[in-house]
Amino acid sequence: MTLKFFTETLEQLQQQGQFRQIPHLQHQGKWIVRDGRKMLNMSSNDYLGLASNDLLQQQFLQKFAENLPHFTSSSSRLLTGSFEIYSQFEQLLAQRFQRQAALLFNSGYHANIGILPAVANKKTLIVADKLVHASLIDGIRLSEAEFVRYRHNDMQHLADILAKKHRTFERIIIVTESVFSMDGDCADLSALIAFKCQFDNVMLYVDEAHAIGVLGETGLGLAEQLGCIADIDFLVGTFGKALASMGAYLVCEQVIRDYLVNKMRPLIFSTALPPFNVAWSYFLFDQLHALTQPRQHLAQLSQHLRQALVDMQCEMPSSTHIVPYILGDNHLTVKTAQHLQQQGYYCLPIRPPTVPKGTSRIRLSLTADMTAEELEQFIDCLRREIK
Ligand SMILES: *Cc1c(COP(=O)(O)O)cnc(C)c1O
């Protein structure tokens, strides 16, 4: 029968401990309720704790009073879906990043599957870090470019590839995340930028999904922290994580923005985000520079959790708020996550193909609305688990 293939595939996934389901959840601030159990959310992307900040939501609604922005754009921005708030926000972004231009997208996924196919062609080589996010891989696959991956953060490997290939291609685009989503380690942006000086046909694409809001003096990401915003050709980030909204941005040169408006299919052929949503992103991004207190608190919590895991002899690639507890085996990871959930911590197992085989893990992510005491209790619980 025609369904046999699908049931068999699902059974296989079940046997491998890789079967996925969408959970039923209720949200109460930093807690999550699942199957009647209230748990501290240890898997959130709401890094600054803005998503459950009622005061911000009230301020936002009061600002507009009866004049709420539209709840739909009803069209692509290139037709009738263009609203003033879009260009106002793009101007704010360009100004804060001190770059020529910015462009908004419906999500980080849209950005990554849209920009690369638009800017790369048959004469382009895309060289990506082995661990880049699925959305970047999909973008690369949709493009006509040739594609090579370098070993994770291995600058020598990348240098070898560039030396060998740079004459064969018109353009080479190096693609990386700034903070890696599963290991919480950082790309060596300075080394990547150095390649742009060494080879004149190299461009740099950096996805700051997990760093925007969290890193940098004013929260603009790892590129701000390292003082290299101006050196990145395609600087991408999302509003869905620390910025507690939905959508994504690119900051770039004006000519790149003009080009994408003409060539980028997810921008041209999809209904633009609701102006209401863009206004909310604007409202939060506008205050980002002032959120130094939650950023510092998050950095302290993260440092403490990483050190605790190192003390428990755990492998620790992370230098950020994303802290993997790597167990290796799929089933053991699932069991440990369940056990932690029973003790009141919403921990989730991450398995292949999301991470390389044999590196299944619990991806702990911290948020600024957790207290030091809550983290300490969690660490005690983890200690008992590891013994
Ligand atoms: C989450 C994520 C995305 C996708 O962003 P969305 O706005 O959720 O679509 C892209 N890149 C990376 C590295 C991510 O972690």
mmCIF file of C-alpha atoms and ligand atoms in Angstrom:
data_model
loop_
_atom_site.group_PDB
_atom_site.id
_atom_site.type_symbol
_atom_site.label_atom_id
_atom_site.label_comp_id
_atom_site.label_asym_id
_atom_site.label_seq_id
_atom_site.Cartn_x
_atom_site.Cartn_y
_atom_site.Cartn_z
ATOM 1 C CA MET A 1 0.000 0.000 0.000
ATOM 2 C CA THR A 2 1.031 3.592 -0.566
ATOM 3 C CA LEU A 3 1.298 4.405 3.155
ATOM 4 C CA LYS A 4 3.670 1.543 3.909
ATOM 5 C CA PHE A 5 6.787 3.606 3.233
ATOM 6 C CA PHE A 6 5.732 6.256 5.711
ATOM 7 C CA THR A 7 4.779 3.930 8.566
ATOM 8 C CA GLU A 8 7.986 1.963 8.109
ATOM 9 C CA THR A 9 10.108 5.094 8.161
ATOM 10 C CA LEU A 10 8.431 6.239 11.369
ATOM 11 C CA GLU A 11 8.971 2.820 12.975
ATOM 12 C CA GLN A 12 12.644 3.040 12.058
ATOM 13 C CA LEU A 13 12.908 6.470 13.656
ATOM 14 C CA GLN A 14 11.248 5.128 16.773
ATOM 15 C CA GLN A 15 13.770 2.273 16.993
ATOM 16 C CA GLN A 16 16.659 4.726 16.617
ATOM 17 C CA GLY A 17 15.293 6.944 19.368
ATOM 18 C CA GLN A 18 14.816 9.734 16.809
ATOM 19 C CA PHE A 19 11.026 9.908 16.580
ATOM 20 C CA ARG A 20 9.694 13.478 16.875
ATOM 21 C CA GLN A 21 6.325 14.732 18.096
ATOM 22 C CA ILE A 22 4.883 18.179 18.668
ATOM 23 C CA PRO A 23 4.263 18.506 22.420
ATOM 24 C CA HIS A 24 1.204 20.042 24.088
ATOM 25 C CA LEU A 25 2.464 22.888 26.226
ATOM 26 C CA GLN A 26 1.215 25.694 28.387
ATOM 27 C CA HIS A 27 3.401 28.698 29.122
ATOM 28 C CA GLN A 28 3.632 30.582 32.410
ATOM 29 C CA GLY A 29 6.501 33.056 32.119
ATOM 30 C CA LYS A 30 9.784 31.175 32.507
ATOM 31 C CA TRP A 31 7.886 27.988 33.371
ATOM 32 C CA ILE A 32 6.345 25.463 31.071
ATOM 33 C CA VAL A 33 3.482 23.116 31.932
ATOM 34 C CA ARG A 34 3.427 19.735 30.201
ATOM 35 C CA ASP A 35 1.251 16.777 31.159
ATOM 36 C CA GLY A 36 0.235 18.589 34.331
ATOM 37 C CA ARG A 37 3.851 19.142 35.418
ATOM 38 C CA LYS A 38 5.236 22.652 35.903
ATOM 39 C CA MET A 39 8.885 22.920 34.926
ATOM 40 C CA LEU A 40 11.513 25.647 34.700
ATOM 41 C CA ASN A 41 12.153 26.103 30.979
ATOM 42 C CA MET A 42 15.804 25.140 30.351
ATOM 43 C CA SER A 43 15.319 25.050 26.561
ATOM 44 C CA SER A 44 14.080 28.521 25.767
ATOM 45 C CA ASN A 45 15.398 30.919 23.135
ATOM 46 C CA ASP A 46 13.920 33.830 25.064
ATOM 47 C CA TYR A 47 17.434 34.672 26.203
ATOM 48 C CA LEU A 48 16.704 38.118 27.650
ATOM 49 C CA GLY A 49 13.411 37.046 29.222
ATOM 50 C CA LEU A 50 11.479 39.602 27.160
ATOM 51 C CA ALA A 51 8.805 37.212 25.887
ATOM 52 C CA SER A 52 7.050 37.003 29.236
ATOM 53 C CA ASN A 53 7.513 40.627 30.252
ATOM 54 C CA ASP A 54 3.928 41.882 30.726
ATOM 55 C CA LEU A 55 5.012 45.455 31.365
ATOM 56 C CA LEU A 56 6.621 45.728 27.925
ATOM 57 C CA GLN A 57 3.489 44.367 26.283
ATOM 58 C CA GLN A 58 1.304 46.885 28.133
ATOM 59 C CA GLN A 59 3.612 49.768 27.197
ATOM 60 C CA PHE A 60 3.515 48.673 23.592
ATOM 61 C CA LEU A 61 -0.276 48.512 23.466
ATOM 62 C CA GLN A 62 -0.646 51.837 25.282
ATOM 63 C CA LYS A 63 1.652 53.528 22.814
ATOM 64 C CA PHE A 64 -0.837 52.868 20.024
ATOM 65 C CA ALA A 65 -4.030 53.054 22.112
ATOM 66 C CA GLU A 66 -6.956 52.774 19.667
ATOM 67 C CA ASN A 67 -4.682 53.032 16.640
ATOM 68 C CA LEU A 68 -3.181 49.544 16.571
ATOM 69 C CA PRO A 69 -1.059 48.740 13.518
ATOM 70 C CA HIS A 70 -2.635 46.391 10.953
ATOM 71 C CA PHE A 71 -2.798 42.697 11.839
ATOM 72 C CA THR A 72 -1.986 41.702 8.272
ATOM 73 C CA SER A 73 -0.092 43.196 5.355
ATOM 74 C CA SER A 74 -2.304 41.265 2.905
ATOM 75 C CA SER A 75 0.461 41.149 0.289
ATOM 76 C CA SER A 76 4.128 40.997 -0.554
ATOM 77 C CA ARG A 77 5.975 44.246 0.102
ATOM 78 C CA LEU A 78 6.616 44.596 -3.609
ATOM 79 C CA LEU A 79 2.884 44.831 -4.310
ATOM 80 C CA THR A 80 0.538 46.390 -1.737
ATOM 81 C CA GLY A 81 2.083 44.969 1.476
ATOM 82 C CA SER A 82 4.522 47.793 2.136
ATOM 83 C CA PHE A 83 3.824 49.829 5.282
ATOM 84 C CA GLU A 84 5.711 52.793 6.707
ATOM 85 C CA ILE A 85 6.822 50.844 9.807
ATOM 86 C CA TYR A 86 8.905 48.529 7.628
ATOM 87 C CA SER A 87 11.159 51.228 6.231
ATOM 88 C CA GLN A 88 11.265 53.061 9.559
ATOM 89 C CA PHE A 89 12.556 49.880 11.184
ATOM 90 C CA GLU A 90 15.081 49.287 8.412
ATOM 91 C CA GLN A 91 16.390 52.813 8.902
ATOM 92 C CA LEU A 92 16.703 52.223 12.646
ATOM 93 C CA LEU A 93 18.589 48.965 12.028
ATOM 94 C CA ALA A 94 20.965 50.555 9.518
ATOM 95 C CA GLN A 95 21.585 53.427 11.915
ATOM 96 C CA ARG A 96 22.243 51.240 14.980
ATOM 97 C CA PHE A 97 24.573 48.913 13.073
ATOM 98 C CA GLN A 98 26.107 51.930 11.316
ATOM 99 C CA ARG A 99 25.753 50.340 7.920
ATOM 100 C CA GLN A 100 24.289 51.630 4.654
ATOM 101 C CA ALA A 101 21.157 49.507 4.566
ATOM 102 C CA ALA A 102 18.955 46.877 6.187
ATOM 103 C CA LEU A 103 16.221 44.599 4.881
ATOM 104 C CA LEU A 104 13.502 42.765 6.824
ATOM 105 C CA PHE A 105 12.290 39.208 6.223
ATOM 106 C CA ASN A 106 9.471 37.033 7.545
ATOM 107 C CA SER A 107 11.818 34.775 9.523
ATOM 108 C CA GLY A 108 15.428 33.725 9.846
ATOM 109 C CA TYR A 109 14.559 30.654 7.847
ATOM 110 C CA HIS A 110 13.214 32.825 5.008
ATOM 111 C CA ALA A 111 16.359 34.960 5.147
ATOM 112 C CA ASN A 112 18.721 32.013 4.935
ATOM 113 C CA ILE A 113 16.874 30.139 2.186
ATOM 114 C CA GLY A 114 16.402 33.353 0.204
ATOM 115 C CA ILE A 115 19.584 35.407 0.331
ATOM 116 C CA LEU A 116 22.069 32.700 -0.673
ATOM 117 C CA PRO A 117 20.212 31.473 -3.797
ATOM 118 C CA ALA A 118 19.825 35.113 -4.856
ATOM 119 C CA VAL A 119 23.449 36.177 -4.462
ATOM 120 C CA ALA A 120 25.151 32.965 -5.602
ATOM 121 C CA ASN A 121 25.274 31.502 -9.106
ATOM 122 C CA LYS A 122 27.192 28.777 -10.986
ATOM 123 C CA LYS A 123 30.394 30.790 -10.748
ATOM 124 C CA THR A 124 30.084 31.055 -6.967
ATOM 125 C CA LEU A 125 31.635 28.766 -4.372
ATOM 126 C CA ILE A 126 29.939 28.613 -0.974
ATOM 127 C CA VAL A 127 32.216 27.430 1.836
ATOM 128 C CA ALA A 128 30.303 26.746 5.046
ATOM 129 C CA ASP A 129 31.203 25.640 8.542
ATOM 130 C CA LYS A 130 30.310 21.968 9.067
ATOM 131 C CA LEU A 131 27.851 22.843 11.857
ATOM 132 C CA VAL A 132 25.778 25.628 10.281
ATOM 133 C CA HIS A 133 22.006 25.617 10.868
ATOM 134 C CA ALA A 134 19.628 23.632 8.645
ATOM 135 C CA SER A 135 18.188 26.825 7.160
ATOM 136 C CA LEU A 136 21.621 27.759 5.796
ATOM 137 C CA ILE A 137 22.102 24.277 4.354
ATOM 138 C CA ASP A 138 18.702 24.547 2.663
ATOM 139 C CA GLY A 139 19.632 27.957 1.253
ATOM 140 C CA ILE A 140 22.865 26.556 -0.125
ATOM 141 C CA ARG A 141 21.034 23.593 -1.670
ATOM 142 C CA LEU A 142 18.543 25.899 -3.356
ATOM 143 C CA SER A 143 21.365 27.905 -4.915
ATOM 144 C CA GLU A 144 23.271 27.045 -8.086
ATOM 145 C CA ALA A 145 26.593 27.460 -6.316
ATOM 146 C CA GLU A 146 29.195 24.806 -5.697
ATOM 147 C CA PHE A 147 29.375 23.885 -2.059
ATOM 148 C CA VAL A 148 32.138 22.731 0.281
ATOM 149 C CA ARG A 149 32.123 22.463 4.059
ATOM 150 C CA TYR A 150 35.090 23.091 6.313
ATOM 151 C CA ARG A 151 35.562 21.288 9.618
ATOM 152 C CA HIS A 152 33.897 23.141 12.465
ATOM 153 C CA ASN A 153 35.823 26.354 13.232
ATOM 154 C CA ASP A 154 38.911 24.871 11.538
ATOM 155 C CA MET A 155 40.550 27.944 9.979
ATOM 156 C CA GLN A 156 43.447 25.940 8.530
ATOM 157 C CA HIS A 157 41.029 23.682 6.656
ATOM 158 C CA LEU A 158 39.203 26.744 5.353
ATOM 159 C CA ALA A 159 42.501 28.379 4.322
ATOM 160 C CA ASP A 160 43.435 25.252 2.343
ATOM 161 C CA ILE A 161 40.092 25.227 0.521
ATOM 162 C CA LEU A 162 40.344 28.938 -0.329
ATOM 163 C CA ALA A 163 43.948 28.646 -1.544
ATOM 164 C CA LYS A 164 43.034 25.756 -3.798
ATOM 165 C CA LYS A 165 39.759 27.118 -5.188
ATOM 166 C CA HIS A 166 39.820 30.902 -5.210
ATOM 167 C CA ARG A 167 41.002 31.243 -8.807
ATOM 168 C CA THR A 168 38.336 28.893 -10.174
ATOM 169 C CA PHE A 169 35.383 30.977 -8.975
ATOM 170 C CA GLU A 170 34.176 34.507 -9.556
ATOM 171 C CA ARG A 171 32.927 34.794 -6.007
ATOM 172 C CA ILE A 172 33.432 32.829 -2.808
ATOM 173 C CA ILE A 173 30.996 33.231 0.078
ATOM 174 C CA ILE A 174 32.071 32.018 3.513
ATOM 175 C CA VAL A 175 29.012 31.088 5.593
ATOM 176 C CA THR A 176 28.996 30.757 9.377
ATOM 177 C CA GLU A 177 26.922 31.280 12.492
ATOM 178 C CA SER A 178 28.405 33.627 15.066
ATOM 179 C CA VAL A 179 27.239 31.666 18.134
ATOM 180 C CA PHE A 180 26.605 28.062 17.139
ATOM 181 C CA SER A 181 23.139 26.886 18.073
ATOM 182 C CA MET A 182 23.996 23.443 19.422
ATOM 183 C CA ASP A 183 27.503 23.888 20.887
ATOM 184 C CA GLY A 184 27.266 27.480 22.066
ATOM 185 C CA ASP A 185 30.786 28.191 20.822
ATOM 186 C CA CYS A 186 31.716 31.191 18.676
ATOM 187 C CA ALA A 187 33.105 31.613 15.185
ATOM 188 C CA ASP A 188 36.513 33.239 14.810
ATOM 189 C CA LEU A 189 35.167 36.275 12.968
ATOM 190 C CA SER A 190 38.551 38.049 12.916
ATOM 191 C CA ALA A 191 40.169 35.103 11.133
ATOM 192 C CA LEU A 192 37.287 34.939 8.654
ATOM 193 C CA ILE A 193 37.588 38.651 7.917
ATOM 194 C CA ALA A 194 41.332 38.227 7.362
ATOM 195 C CA PHE A 195 40.501 35.918 4.426
ATOM 196 C CA LYS A 196 38.628 38.797 2.804
ATOM 197 C CA CYS A 197 41.869 40.781 2.786
ATOM 198 C CA GLN A 198 43.891 37.854 1.503
ATOM 199 C CA PHE A 199 41.519 36.992 -1.376
ATOM 200 C CA ASP A 200 39.687 39.811 -3.150
ATOM 201 C CA ASN A 201 36.754 37.647 -4.297
ATOM 202 C CA VAL A 202 35.729 36.443 -0.835
ATOM 203 C CA MET A 203 32.531 37.630 0.895
ATOM 204 C CA LEU A 204 31.367 36.834 4.418
ATOM 205 C CA TYR A 205 27.873 35.725 5.531
ATOM 206 C CA VAL A 206 27.283 35.609 9.310
ATOM 207 C CA ASP A 207 24.091 34.422 11.042
ATOM 208 C CA GLU A 208 23.761 36.017 14.492
ATOM 209 C CA ALA A 209 20.494 34.214 15.411
ATOM 210 C CA HIS A 210 21.736 33.263 18.897
ATOM 211 C CA ALA A 211 23.904 36.315 19.537
ATOM 212 C CA ILE A 212 21.653 39.256 18.671
ATOM 213 C CA GLY A 213 20.435 40.844 21.878
ATOM 214 C CA VAL A 214 22.834 38.814 24.000
ATOM 215 C CA LEU A 215 26.393 39.743 22.970
ATOM 216 C CA GLY A 216 27.975 43.117 22.337
ATOM 217 C CA GLU A 217 27.981 46.331 24.358
ATOM 218 C CA THR A 218 24.568 47.378 22.995
ATOM 219 C CA GLY A 219 23.330 43.876 22.204
ATOM 220 C CA LEU A 220 24.062 43.912 18.472
ATOM 221 C CA GLY A 221 25.798 40.531 18.540
ATOM 222 C CA LEU A 222 29.233 38.955 18.330
ATOM 223 C CA ALA A 223 30.241 41.273 15.472
ATOM 224 C CA GLU A 224 29.675 44.245 17.765
ATOM 225 C CA GLN A 225 31.624 42.582 20.572
ATOM 226 C CA LEU A 226 34.566 42.029 18.225
ATOM 227 C CA GLY A 227 34.221 45.436 16.565
ATOM 228 C CA CYS A 228 33.820 44.074 13.042
ATOM 229 C CA ILE A 229 30.235 44.884 11.972
ATOM 230 C CA ALA A 230 31.525 46.896 9.008
ATOM 231 C CA ASP A 231 33.535 43.950 7.649
ATOM 232 C CA ILE A 232 30.640 41.520 7.221
ATOM 233 C CA ASP A 233 28.961 41.535 3.825
ATOM 234 C CA PHE A 234 25.798 39.727 4.900
ATOM 235 C CA LEU A 235 25.007 40.186 8.601
ATOM 236 C CA VAL A 236 21.815 38.278 9.407
ATOM 237 C CA GLY A 237 19.821 37.904 12.606
ATOM 238 C CA THR A 238 16.368 36.882 13.762
ATOM 239 C CA PHE A 239 13.748 38.551 15.984
ATOM 240 C CA GLY A 240 12.354 35.172 17.066
ATOM 241 C CA LYS A 241 14.839 34.488 19.848
ATOM 242 C CA ALA A 242 16.217 37.096 22.278
ATOM 243 C CA LEU A 243 14.076 39.774 20.612
ATOM 244 C CA ALA A 244 10.850 38.018 21.582
ATOM 245 C CA SER A 245 9.110 38.592 18.274
ATOM 246 C CA MET A 246 9.125 37.159 14.748
ATOM 247 C CA GLY A 247 11.004 38.083 11.597
ATOM 248 C CA ALA A 248 14.613 38.628 10.611
ATOM 249 C CA TYR A 249 16.994 41.262 9.281
ATOM 250 C CA LEU A 250 19.987 41.640 7.034
ATOM 251 C CA VAL A 251 22.359 44.581 7.347
ATOM 252 C CA CYS A 252 24.457 45.180 4.260
ATOM 253 C CA GLU A 253 25.510 47.673 1.596
ATOM 254 C CA GLN A 254 22.747 49.515 -0.263
ATOM 255 C CA VAL A 255 23.546 47.758 -3.543
ATOM 256 C CA ILE A 256 23.037 44.347 -1.915
ATOM 257 C CA ARG A 257 19.660 45.463 -0.568
ATOM 258 C CA ASP A 258 18.582 46.761 -3.992
ATOM 259 C CA TYR A 259 19.752 43.529 -5.572
ATOM 260 C CA LEU A 260 17.807 41.337 -3.131
ATOM 261 C CA VAL A 261 14.621 43.351 -3.643
ATOM 262 C CA ASN A 262 14.924 42.331 -7.299
ATOM 263 C CA LYS A 263 16.124 38.764 -6.903
ATOM 264 C CA MET A 264 15.167 37.227 -3.578
ATOM 265 C CA ARG A 265 12.195 34.913 -4.028
ATOM 266 C CA PRO A 266 10.967 34.535 -0.395
ATOM 267 C CA LEU A 267 10.905 38.328 -0.193
ATOM 268 C CA ILE A 268 9.093 38.798 -3.497
ATOM 269 C CA PHE A 269 6.634 35.908 -3.348
ATOM 270 C CA SER A 270 5.503 35.778 0.280
ATOM 271 C CA THR A 271 3.077 38.016 2.174
ATOM 272 C CA ALA A 272 5.001 40.461 4.351
ATOM 273 C CA LEU A 273 4.833 40.199 8.144
ATOM 274 C CA PRO A 274 1.889 41.933 9.827
ATOM 275 C CA PRO A 275 2.718 45.604 10.558
ATOM 276 C CA PHE A 276 1.593 44.877 14.136
ATOM 277 C CA ASN A 277 4.375 42.338 14.435
ATOM 278 C CA VAL A 278 6.972 44.631 12.848
ATOM 279 C CA ALA A 279 5.955 47.436 15.212
ATOM 280 C CA TRP A 280 6.515 45.094 18.190
ATOM 281 C CA SER A 281 9.968 44.090 16.898
ATOM 282 C CA TYR A 282 10.777 47.776 16.400
ATOM 283 C CA PHE A 283 9.582 48.598 19.917
ATOM 284 C CA LEU A 284 11.864 45.963 21.485
ATOM 285 C CA PHE A 285 14.886 46.503 19.237
ATOM 286 C CA ASP A 286 14.713 50.229 19.954
ATOM 287 C CA GLN A 287 15.349 49.474 23.671
ATOM 288 C CA LEU A 288 17.972 46.798 23.127
ATOM 289 C CA HIS A 289 20.966 49.039 23.863
ATOM 290 C CA ALA A 290 19.608 49.736 27.364
ATOM 291 C CA LEU A 291 19.236 46.081 28.408
ATOM 292 C CA THR A 292 22.768 45.761 29.779
ATOM 293 C CA GLN A 293 21.566 44.475 33.176
ATOM 294 C CA PRO A 294 19.845 41.320 31.803
ATOM 295 C CA ARG A 295 22.793 40.765 29.438
ATOM 296 C CA GLN A 296 25.270 40.852 32.316
ATOM 297 C CA HIS A 297 23.097 38.631 34.505
ATOM 298 C CA LEU A 298 22.781 36.095 31.675
ATOM 299 C CA ALA A 299 26.559 36.126 31.154
ATOM 300 C CA GLN A 300 27.112 35.415 34.864
ATOM 301 C CA LEU A 301 24.588 32.565 34.956
ATOM 302 C CA SER A 302 26.144 31.058 31.826
ATOM 303 C CA GLN A 303 29.676 31.217 33.154
ATOM 304 C CA HIS A 304 28.520 29.502 36.351
ATOM 305 C CA LEU A 305 26.705 26.647 34.565
ATOM 306 C CA ARG A 306 29.598 26.004 32.170
ATOM 307 C CA GLN A 307 32.058 25.848 35.049
ATOM 308 C CA ALA A 308 29.789 23.472 36.993
ATOM 309 C CA LEU A 309 29.658 21.075 34.029
ATOM 310 C CA VAL A 310 33.413 21.275 33.530
ATOM 311 C CA ASP A 311 33.818 20.402 37.218
ATOM 312 C CA MET A 312 31.638 17.346 36.541
ATOM 313 C CA GLN A 313 34.144 16.280 33.841
ATOM 314 C CA CYS A 314 31.783 17.117 30.982
ATOM 315 C CA GLU A 315 33.077 18.106 27.559
ATOM 316 C CA MET A 316 32.404 21.835 27.226
ATOM 317 C CA PRO A 317 32.691 23.512 23.817
ATOM 318 C CA SER A 318 30.517 26.479 24.851
ATOM 319 C CA SER A 319 31.569 29.988 25.761
ATOM 320 C CA THR A 320 28.020 31.398 25.848
ATOM 321 C CA HIS A 321 24.482 31.031 27.254
ATOM 322 C CA ILE A 322 23.904 27.890 25.159
ATOM 323 C CA VAL A 323 25.402 25.083 27.202
ATOM 324 C CA PRO A 324 25.328 21.540 25.846
ATOM 325 C CA TYR A 325 25.389 18.576 28.205
ATOM 326 C CA ILE A 326 26.754 15.984 25.784
ATOM 327 C CA LEU A 327 25.893 12.352 26.548
ATOM 328 C CA GLY A 328 26.487 10.724 23.139
ATOM 329 C CA ASP A 329 23.948 7.914 23.132
ATOM 330 C CA ASN A 330 20.403 8.680 21.860
ATOM 331 C CA HIS A 331 18.485 6.583 24.349
ATOM 332 C CA LEU A 332 20.541 7.680 27.351
ATOM 333 C CA THR A 333 20.000 11.310 26.332
ATOM 334 C CA VAL A 334 16.236 10.830 26.084
ATOM 335 C CA LYS A 335 16.146 9.055 29.449
ATOM 336 C CA THR A 336 18.201 11.718 31.200
ATOM 337 C CA ALA A 337 16.042 14.497 29.760
ATOM 338 C CA GLN A 338 12.908 12.720 31.020
ATOM 339 C CA HIS A 339 14.492 12.317 34.417
ATOM 340 C CA LEU A 340 15.351 16.014 34.646
ATOM 341 C CA GLN A 341 11.797 16.839 33.581
ATOM 342 C CA GLN A 342 10.463 14.709 36.433
ATOM 343 C CA GLN A 343 12.463 16.905 38.795
ATOM 344 C CA GLY A 344 10.918 20.072 37.389
ATOM 345 C CA TYR A 345 13.339 21.124 34.623
ATOM 346 C CA TYR A 346 12.169 21.282 31.035
ATOM 347 C CA CYS A 347 15.242 19.820 29.349
ATOM 348 C CA LEU A 348 15.059 18.496 25.809
ATOM 349 C CA PRO A 349 17.143 15.816 24.100
ATOM 350 C CA ILE A 350 18.789 16.871 20.833
ATOM 351 C CA ARG A 351 19.647 13.955 18.554
ATOM 352 C CA PRO A 352 20.872 13.343 15.014
ATOM 353 C CA PRO A 353 20.294 14.607 12.401
ATOM 354 C CA THR A 354 20.141 17.909 14.303
ATOM 355 C CA VAL A 355 23.608 17.152 15.764
ATOM 356 C CA PRO A 356 26.336 14.774 14.449
ATOM 357 C CA LYS A 357 25.925 11.066 15.224
ATOM 358 C CA GLY A 358 27.248 10.038 18.628
ATOM 359 C CA THR A 359 26.936 13.551 20.091
ATOM 360 C CA SER A 360 23.348 13.455 21.354
ATOM 361 C CA ARG A 361 22.912 15.981 24.071
ATOM 362 C CA ILE A 362 20.690 18.023 26.296
ATOM 363 C CA ARG A 363 20.893 21.561 25.040
ATOM 364 C CA LEU A 364 20.627 23.811 28.054
ATOM 365 C CA SER A 365 19.886 27.401 27.270
ATOM 366 C CA LEU A 366 19.735 30.028 29.946
ATOM 367 C CA THR A 367 17.575 33.123 30.122
ATOM 368 C CA ALA A 368 18.031 36.385 31.996
ATOM 369 C CA ASP A 369 14.829 35.906 34.009
ATOM 370 C CA MET A 370 16.295 32.897 35.852
ATOM 371 C CA THR A 371 17.663 33.616 39.310
ATOM 372 C CA ALA A 372 21.061 32.485 40.583
ATOM 373 C CA GLU A 373 19.241 30.327 43.184
ATOM 374 C CA GLU A 374 17.157 28.584 40.526
ATOM 375 C CA LEU A 375 20.293 27.788 38.560
ATOM 376 C CA GLU A 376 22.071 26.518 41.684
ATOM 377 C CA GLN A 377 19.199 24.120 42.396
ATOM 378 C CA PHE A 378 19.290 22.894 38.831
ATOM 379 C CA ILE A 379 23.032 22.269 39.070
ATOM 380 C CA ASP A 380 22.488 20.236 42.273
ATOM 381 C CA CYS A 381 19.947 18.159 40.403
ATOM 382 C CA LEU A 382 22.371 17.663 37.511
ATOM 383 C CA ARG A 383 25.116 16.576 39.910
ATOM 384 C CA ARG A 384 22.877 13.846 41.322
ATOM 385 C CA GLU A 385 22.041 12.787 37.754
ATOM 386 C CA ILE A 386 25.676 12.479 36.666
ATOM 387 C CA LYS A 387 26.842 10.503 39.727
HETATM 388 C C1 LIG B 1 16.590 29.730 14.769
HETATM 389 C C2 LIG B 1 17.613 29.910 13.708
HETATM 390 C C3 LIG B 1 17.261 30.359 12.436
HETATM 391 C C4 LIG B 1 15.830 30.520 12.027
HETATM 392 O O1 LIG B 1 15.290 31.718 12.460
HETATM 393 P P1 LIG B 1 13.715 31.830 12.563
HETATM 394 O O2 LIG B 1 13.474 33.282 12.683
HETATM 395 O O3 LIG B 1 13.295 31.037 13.752
HETATM 396 O O4 LIG B 1 13.151 31.258 11.297
HETATM 397 C C5 LIG B 1 18.259 30.632 11.539
HETATM 398 N N1 LIG B 1 19.549 30.430 11.848
HETATM 399 C C6 LIG B 1 19.930 29.958 13.051
HETATM 400 C C7 LIG B 1 21.367 29.767 13.338
HETATM 401 C C8 LIG B 1 18.965 29.678 14.017
HETATM 402 O O5 LIG B 1 19.332 29.186 15.194
#
